[in-house]
GROMACS .gro file of C-alpha atoms in nm:
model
  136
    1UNK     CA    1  -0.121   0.312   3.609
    2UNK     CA    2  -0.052  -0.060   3.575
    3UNK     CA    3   0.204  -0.243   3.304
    4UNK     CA    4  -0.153  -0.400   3.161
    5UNK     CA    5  -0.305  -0.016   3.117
    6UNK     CA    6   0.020   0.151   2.928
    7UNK     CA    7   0.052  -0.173   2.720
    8UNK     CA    8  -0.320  -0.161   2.607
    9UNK     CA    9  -0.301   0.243   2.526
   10UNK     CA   10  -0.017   0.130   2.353
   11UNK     CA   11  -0.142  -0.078   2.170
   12UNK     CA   12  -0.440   0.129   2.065
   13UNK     CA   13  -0.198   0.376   1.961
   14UNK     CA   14  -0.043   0.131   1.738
   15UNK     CA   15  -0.351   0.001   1.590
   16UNK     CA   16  -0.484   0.372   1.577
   17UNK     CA   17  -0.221   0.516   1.361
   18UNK     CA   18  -0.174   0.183   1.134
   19UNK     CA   19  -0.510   0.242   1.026
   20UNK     CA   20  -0.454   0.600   0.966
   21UNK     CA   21  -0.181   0.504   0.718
   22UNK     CA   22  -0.429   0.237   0.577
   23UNK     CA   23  -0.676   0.460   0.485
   24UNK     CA   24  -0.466   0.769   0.466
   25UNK     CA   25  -0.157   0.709   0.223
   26UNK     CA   26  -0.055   0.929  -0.137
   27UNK     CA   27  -0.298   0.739  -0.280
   28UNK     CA   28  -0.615   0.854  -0.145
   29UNK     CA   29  -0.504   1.218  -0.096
   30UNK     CA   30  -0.386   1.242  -0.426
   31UNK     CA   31  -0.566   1.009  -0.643
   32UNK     CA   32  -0.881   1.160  -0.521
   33UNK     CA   33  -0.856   1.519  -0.677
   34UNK     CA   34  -0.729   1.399  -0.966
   35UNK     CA   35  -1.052   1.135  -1.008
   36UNK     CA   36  -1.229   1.441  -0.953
   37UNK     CA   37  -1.052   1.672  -1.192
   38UNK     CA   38  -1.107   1.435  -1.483
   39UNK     CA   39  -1.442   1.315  -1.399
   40UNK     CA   40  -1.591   1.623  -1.501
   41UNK     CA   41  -1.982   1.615  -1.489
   42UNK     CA   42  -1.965   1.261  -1.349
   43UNK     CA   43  -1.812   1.363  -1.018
   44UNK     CA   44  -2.035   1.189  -0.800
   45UNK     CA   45  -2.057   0.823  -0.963
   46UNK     CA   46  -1.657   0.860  -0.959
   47UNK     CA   47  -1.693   0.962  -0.572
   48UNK     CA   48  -1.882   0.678  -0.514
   49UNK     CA   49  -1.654   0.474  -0.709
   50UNK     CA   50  -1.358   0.615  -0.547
   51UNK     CA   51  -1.499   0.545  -0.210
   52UNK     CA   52  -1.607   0.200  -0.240
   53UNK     CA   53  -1.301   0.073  -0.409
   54UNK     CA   54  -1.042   0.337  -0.197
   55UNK     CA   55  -1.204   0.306   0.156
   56UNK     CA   56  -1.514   0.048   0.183
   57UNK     CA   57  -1.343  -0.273   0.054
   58UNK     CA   58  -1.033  -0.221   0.320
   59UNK     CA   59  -1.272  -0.113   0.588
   60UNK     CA   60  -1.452  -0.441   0.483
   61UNK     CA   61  -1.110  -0.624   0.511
   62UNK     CA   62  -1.026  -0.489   0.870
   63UNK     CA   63  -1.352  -0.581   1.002
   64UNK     CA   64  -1.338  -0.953   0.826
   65UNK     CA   65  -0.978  -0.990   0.976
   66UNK     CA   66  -1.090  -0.830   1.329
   67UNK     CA   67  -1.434  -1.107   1.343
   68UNK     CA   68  -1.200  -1.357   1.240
   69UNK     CA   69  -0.988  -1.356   1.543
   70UNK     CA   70  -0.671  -1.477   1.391
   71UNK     CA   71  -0.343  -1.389   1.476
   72UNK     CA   72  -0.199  -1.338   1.140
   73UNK     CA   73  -0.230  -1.376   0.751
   74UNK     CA   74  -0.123  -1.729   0.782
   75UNK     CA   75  -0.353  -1.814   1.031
   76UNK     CA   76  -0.650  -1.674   0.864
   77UNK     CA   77  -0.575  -1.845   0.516
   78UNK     CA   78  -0.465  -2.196   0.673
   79UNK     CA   79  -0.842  -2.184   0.711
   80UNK     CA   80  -0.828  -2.323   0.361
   81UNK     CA   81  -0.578  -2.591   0.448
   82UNK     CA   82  -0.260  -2.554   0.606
   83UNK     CA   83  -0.013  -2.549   0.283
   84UNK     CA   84  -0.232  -2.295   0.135
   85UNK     CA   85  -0.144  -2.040   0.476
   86UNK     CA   86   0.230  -2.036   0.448
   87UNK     CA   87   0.179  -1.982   0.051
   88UNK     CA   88  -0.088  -1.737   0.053
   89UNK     CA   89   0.141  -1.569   0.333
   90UNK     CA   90   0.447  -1.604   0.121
   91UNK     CA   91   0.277  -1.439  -0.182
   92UNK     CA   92   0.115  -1.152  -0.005
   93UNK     CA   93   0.396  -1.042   0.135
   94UNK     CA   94   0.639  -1.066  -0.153
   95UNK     CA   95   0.386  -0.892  -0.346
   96UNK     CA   96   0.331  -0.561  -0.084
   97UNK     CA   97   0.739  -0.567  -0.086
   98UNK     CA   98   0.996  -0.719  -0.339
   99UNK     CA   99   0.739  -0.721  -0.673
  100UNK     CA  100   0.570  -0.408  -0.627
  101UNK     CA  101   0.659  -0.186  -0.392
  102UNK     CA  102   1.051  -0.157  -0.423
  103UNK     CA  103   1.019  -0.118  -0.798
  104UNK     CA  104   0.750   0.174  -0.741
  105UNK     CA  105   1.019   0.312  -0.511
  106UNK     CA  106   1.298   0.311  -0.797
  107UNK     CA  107   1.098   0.428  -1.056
  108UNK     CA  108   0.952   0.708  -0.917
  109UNK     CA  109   1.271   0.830  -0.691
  110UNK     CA  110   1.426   0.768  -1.058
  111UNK     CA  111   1.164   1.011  -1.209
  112UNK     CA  112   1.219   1.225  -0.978
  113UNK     CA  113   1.561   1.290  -0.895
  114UNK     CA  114   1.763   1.174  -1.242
  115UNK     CA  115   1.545   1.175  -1.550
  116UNK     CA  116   1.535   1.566  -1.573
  117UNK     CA  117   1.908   1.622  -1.558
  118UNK     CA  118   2.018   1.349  -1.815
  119UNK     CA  119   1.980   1.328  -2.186
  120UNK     CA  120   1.673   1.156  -2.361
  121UNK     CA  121   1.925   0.804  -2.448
  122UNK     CA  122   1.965   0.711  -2.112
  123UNK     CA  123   1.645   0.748  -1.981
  124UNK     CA  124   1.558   0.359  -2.146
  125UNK     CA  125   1.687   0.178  -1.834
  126UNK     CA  126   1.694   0.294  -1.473
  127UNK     CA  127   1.842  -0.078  -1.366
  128UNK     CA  128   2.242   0.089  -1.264
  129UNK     CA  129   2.025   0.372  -1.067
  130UNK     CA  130   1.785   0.116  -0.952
  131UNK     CA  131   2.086  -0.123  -0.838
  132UNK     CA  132   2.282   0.137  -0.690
  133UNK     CA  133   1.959   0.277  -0.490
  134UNK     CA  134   1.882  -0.074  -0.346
  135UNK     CA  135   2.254  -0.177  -0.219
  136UNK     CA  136   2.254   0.108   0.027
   0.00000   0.00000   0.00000
């Protein structure tokens, strides 16, 4: 097996098992039941709902990004012009990490692992836990 082969199953690995995590993350294993759970007689439209929103608009997006050929975010939005790539790219990624992700992380490791065990007065603000989580 040549360098070219292994790289290329490699990569297909890679590619494999970031879509996985695309279309398989808490959200639609979770999410799911409970659409279905409170949908009641309406099951089906909130299937198809569920389905178009949860898996046809990002298999949409892959397939847009994979036609496009570009080599990254900013390549595909400086399409536009080439100010609006680095800010689009800039925005999209501080929104996946700093503005929504790491506060999801506090709030529900918060939840989770301090809010039973302390009294009703302190459960206002989770900034000290929140703090202390991030400076690890």
């Amino acid at each position: 097996m040549n360098s070219t082969t292994s790289r290329s199953k490699a990569s297909l690995w890679a590619v494999g098992l970031m879509l996985f995590a695309l279309f398989f993350g808490a959200g639609n294993l979770i999410y799911p039941a409970y659409l279905g759970q409170q949908a009641g007689e309406n099951w089906l439209l909130a299937m198809f709902g569920f389905l178009l929103t949860g898996a046809g608009l990002p298999l949409l997006g892959v397939i847009a990004v994979g036609y496009s050929g570009s080599r990254d975010v900013e390549a595909l939005a400086s399409r536009v012009a080439p100010w609006y790539g680095v800010t689009f790219a800039a925005a999209l990624y501080l929104a996946i990490g700093p503005l929504f992700a790491m506060p999801r992380t506090a709030t529900v490791s918060f939840e989770t692992a301090i809010s039973p065990f302390i009294d009703e007065s302190w459960k206002t603000s989770h900034w000290p836990y929140s703090a202390w989580c991030f400076s690890a």
